Tab-separated table of C-alpha atoms in Angstrom:
chain	number	residue	atom	x	y	z
A	1	MET	CA	7.954	10.823	22.245
A	2	ALA	CA	9.041	7.307	23.140
A	3	ALA	CA	12.423	5.928	22.176
A	4	PRO	CA	12.435	3.972	18.919
A	5	VAL	CA	11.877	0.232	19.126
A	6	VAL	CA	14.871	-1.784	17.922
A	7	THR	CA	14.438	-5.405	16.780
A	8	GLY	CA	16.946	-7.978	15.637
A	9	PRO	CA	19.660	-8.786	15.151
A	10	TYR	CA	19.397	-10.207	11.670
A	11	TRP	CA	22.792	-11.450	10.487
A	12	ILE	CA	23.520	-11.295	6.768
A	13	VAL	CA	26.561	-12.133	4.667
A	14	THR	CA	27.521	-9.738	1.881
A	15	GLY	CA	30.159	-9.859	-0.842
A	16	ASP	CA	29.346	-13.356	-2.100
A	17	GLY	CA	29.916	-12.385	-5.732
A	18	ARG	CA	26.291	-12.368	-6.871
A	19	SER	CA	25.173	-9.449	-9.001
A	20	THR	CA	22.222	-7.221	-8.173
A	21	GLU	CA	20.143	-9.107	-10.733
A	22	GLU	CA	21.082	-12.474	-9.211
A	23	LEU	CA	20.171	-11.260	-5.729
A	24	VAL	CA	16.821	-9.932	-6.942
A	25	GLN	CA	16.104	-13.312	-8.535
A	26	ALA	CA	17.203	-15.162	-5.373
A	27	GLY	CA	14.785	-13.008	-3.368
A	28	GLY	CA	11.855	-14.712	-5.066
A	29	TYR	CA	9.740	-11.556	-5.073
A	30	GLY	CA	6.250	-11.392	-6.506
A	31	TYR	CA	7.272	-7.961	-7.785
A	32	ALA	CA	10.651	-6.242	-8.100
A	33	HIS	CA	11.023	-2.706	-9.450
A	34	SER	CA	12.621	-2.743	-12.909
A	35	CYS	CA	15.180	-0.099	-11.888
A	36	VAL	CA	16.780	-2.416	-9.310
A	37	ILE	CA	19.720	-3.376	-11.530
A	38	SER	CA	23.514	-3.408	-11.160
A	39	GLU	CA	23.915	-0.099	-12.959
A	40	ASN	CA	21.752	1.688	-10.369
A	41	PHE	CA	22.396	-0.413	-7.247
A	42	PRO	CA	25.836	-2.072	-7.500
A	43	VAL	CA	26.922	-4.665	-4.930
A	44	ARG	CA	30.243	-5.237	-3.168
A	45	SER	CA	32.991	-6.871	-5.185
A	46	PRO	CA	33.447	-10.629	-4.795
A	47	ARG	CA	35.992	-12.067	-2.379
A	48	SER	CA	35.110	-9.537	0.293
A	49	LEU	CA	32.725	-11.579	2.420
A	50	ARG	CA	31.379	-9.607	5.392
A	51	ARG	CA	29.126	-10.715	8.231
A	52	ARG	CA	26.856	-7.778	9.022
A	53	GLU	CA	24.396	-7.260	11.852
A	54	VAL	CA	21.159	-5.627	10.695
A	55	LEU	CA	18.872	-4.041	13.279
A	56	LEU	CA	15.404	-2.676	12.539
A	57	VAL	CA	14.448	0.665	14.089
A	58	GLN	CA	10.779	1.693	14.313
A	59	PHE	CA	9.319	4.988	15.512
A	60	ASP	CA	5.964	5.721	17.153
A	61	ARG	CA	5.414	8.770	14.951
A	62	GLU	CA	5.964	9.954	11.395
A	63	VAL	CA	9.648	10.714	10.663
A	64	THR	CA	11.832	11.967	7.845
A	65	SER	CA	14.807	10.013	6.558
A	66	GLU	CA	17.153	12.514	8.201
A	67	GLN	CA	15.429	12.042	11.566
A	68	ALA	CA	15.740	8.258	11.249
A	69	LEU	CA	19.430	8.541	10.289
A	70	THR	CA	20.134	10.841	13.238
A	71	ALA	CA	18.372	8.504	15.679
A	72	ALA	CA	20.260	5.494	14.315
A	73	ALA	CA	23.595	7.295	14.643
A	74	GLY	CA	22.685	8.053	18.263
A	75	LEU	CA	22.252	4.302	18.778
A	76	GLY	CA	25.689	3.641	17.277
A	77	LEU	CA	24.225	2.224	14.042
A	78	ARG	CA	25.435	2.884	10.509
A	79	ARG	CA	23.739	3.440	7.203
A	80	PRO	CA	23.105	0.282	5.140
A	81	THR	CA	24.115	-0.345	1.530
A	82	PRO	CA	21.882	-1.461	-1.330
A	83	GLU	CA	23.538	-4.875	-1.071
A	84	ASP	CA	22.428	-5.110	2.562
A	85	ALA	CA	18.837	-4.651	1.380
A	86	LEU	CA	19.149	-7.304	-1.316
A	87	GLN	CA	20.874	-9.841	0.961
A	88	PHE	CA	18.337	-9.189	3.723
A	89	GLY	CA	15.514	-9.898	1.263
A	90	VAL	CA	17.153	-13.184	0.267
A	91	GLN	CA	18.039	-14.311	3.784
A	92	TYR	CA	14.938	-13.136	5.723
A	93	PHE	CA	11.863	-13.782	3.581
A	94	GLU	CA	9.391	-13.419	6.446
A	95	ALA	CA	10.661	-10.165	7.988
A	96	GLN	CA	8.986	-7.979	5.392
A	97	ARG	CA	5.637	-9.717	5.955
A	98	GLU	CA	5.661	-8.159	9.450
A	99	GLY	CA	5.828	-4.641	7.977
A	100	PRO	CA	7.789	-2.610	5.436
A	101	VAL	CA	11.570	-2.501	5.817
A	102	VAL	CA	13.349	0.596	4.457
A	103	PHE	CA	17.078	0.765	3.740
A	104	LEU	CA	18.273	4.367	3.990
A	105	HIS	CA	21.429	3.803	1.924
A	106	GLU	CA	22.833	6.630	-0.152
A	107	PRO	CA	19.835	7.435	-2.353
A	108	TRP	CA	19.784	6.676	-6.048
A	109	PHE	CA	18.810	9.677	-8.146
A	110	GLY	CA	15.996	8.109	-10.157
A	111	TYR	CA	14.858	8.686	-13.702
A	112	PHE	CA	12.125	11.111	-12.651
A	113	GLY	CA	14.222	13.358	-10.429
A	114	ARG	CA	13.380	11.592	-7.170
A	115	ARG	CA	15.969	10.297	-4.692
A	116	ASP	CA	15.019	6.683	-4.034
A	117	VAL	CA	15.993	3.955	-1.581
A	118	LEU	CA	15.180	0.253	-1.542
A	119	CYS	CA	12.187	-0.927	0.442
A	120	LEU	CA	10.825	-4.411	1.130
A	121	TRP	CA	7.101	-4.802	1.743
A	122	THR	CA	4.135	-7.103	1.217
A	123	ASN	CA	1.181	-6.362	-1.035
A	124	ALA	CA	-1.809	-8.672	-1.510
A	125	GLY	CA	0.147	-11.491	0.131
A	126	ARG	CA	3.205	-11.267	-2.114
A	127	ARG	CA	6.666	-10.027	-1.186
A	128	GLU	CA	7.807	-6.961	-3.107
A	129	LEU	CA	11.054	-5.084	-3.665
A	130	GLY	CA	10.477	-1.471	-4.529
A	131	LEU	CA	11.755	2.060	-4.433
A	132	GLU	CA	10.559	4.712	-1.999
A	133	ASP	CA	11.164	8.453	-1.890
A	134	PHE	CA	14.081	9.265	0.440
A	135	ASP	CA	12.825	12.834	0.791
A	136	GLY	CA	9.294	11.872	1.822
A	137	ARG	CA	7.905	11.256	5.290
A	138	TRP	CA	7.643	7.760	6.769
A	139	ALA	CA	4.560	6.539	8.649
A	140	PRO	CA	4.961	4.787	12.030
A	141	GLY	CA	4.568	1.304	10.479
A	142	TYR	CA	7.866	1.534	8.603
A	143	ARG	CA	10.975	-0.115	10.046
A	144	PHE	CA	14.419	1.162	9.098
A	145	ALA	CA	17.310	-1.247	8.620
A	146	PHE	CA	20.666	-0.132	9.952
A	147	VAL	CA	24.008	-1.882	10.410
A	148	GLY	CA	25.546	-2.610	13.796
A	149	ARG	CA	28.514	-4.954	13.835
A	150	ASP	CA	30.396	-5.591	10.598
A	151	GLU	CA	33.216	-8.136	10.424
A	152	PRO	CA	35.096	-10.142	7.807
A	153	VAL	CA	34.082	-13.740	7.235
A	154	GLU	CA	37.066	-15.976	7.804
């Protein structure tokens, strides 16, 4: 098995005071899952601006979330937050057109008993923000967003 391919960096700023709903709206998605709301996916409190480096990790084979997390940790990368996903979608419109981007944050226990994470993808030419099953298997086309450097904005 080849080493995962890492692309980026993509620099985002978090903690700008916008709510989950405001970030979803700012993303300009053709579709956004109705469960992506502040109650389920809260964002960082205002006045805590952070500059965060997001790197995308892609595998040449099918992987589980745990395998992706272990590989990322081996690269010195950390797990993202839901806010990272939302800010990435706002700040990097085109990245998800190149292939799905999964954010393996702490999963949200969904309404139907599934542990879900945020995923950005394209369907029929429109950008979408959805939920994917954390406990499923991920095909080689998926890219996983992880955090490298994280620093306060001065």
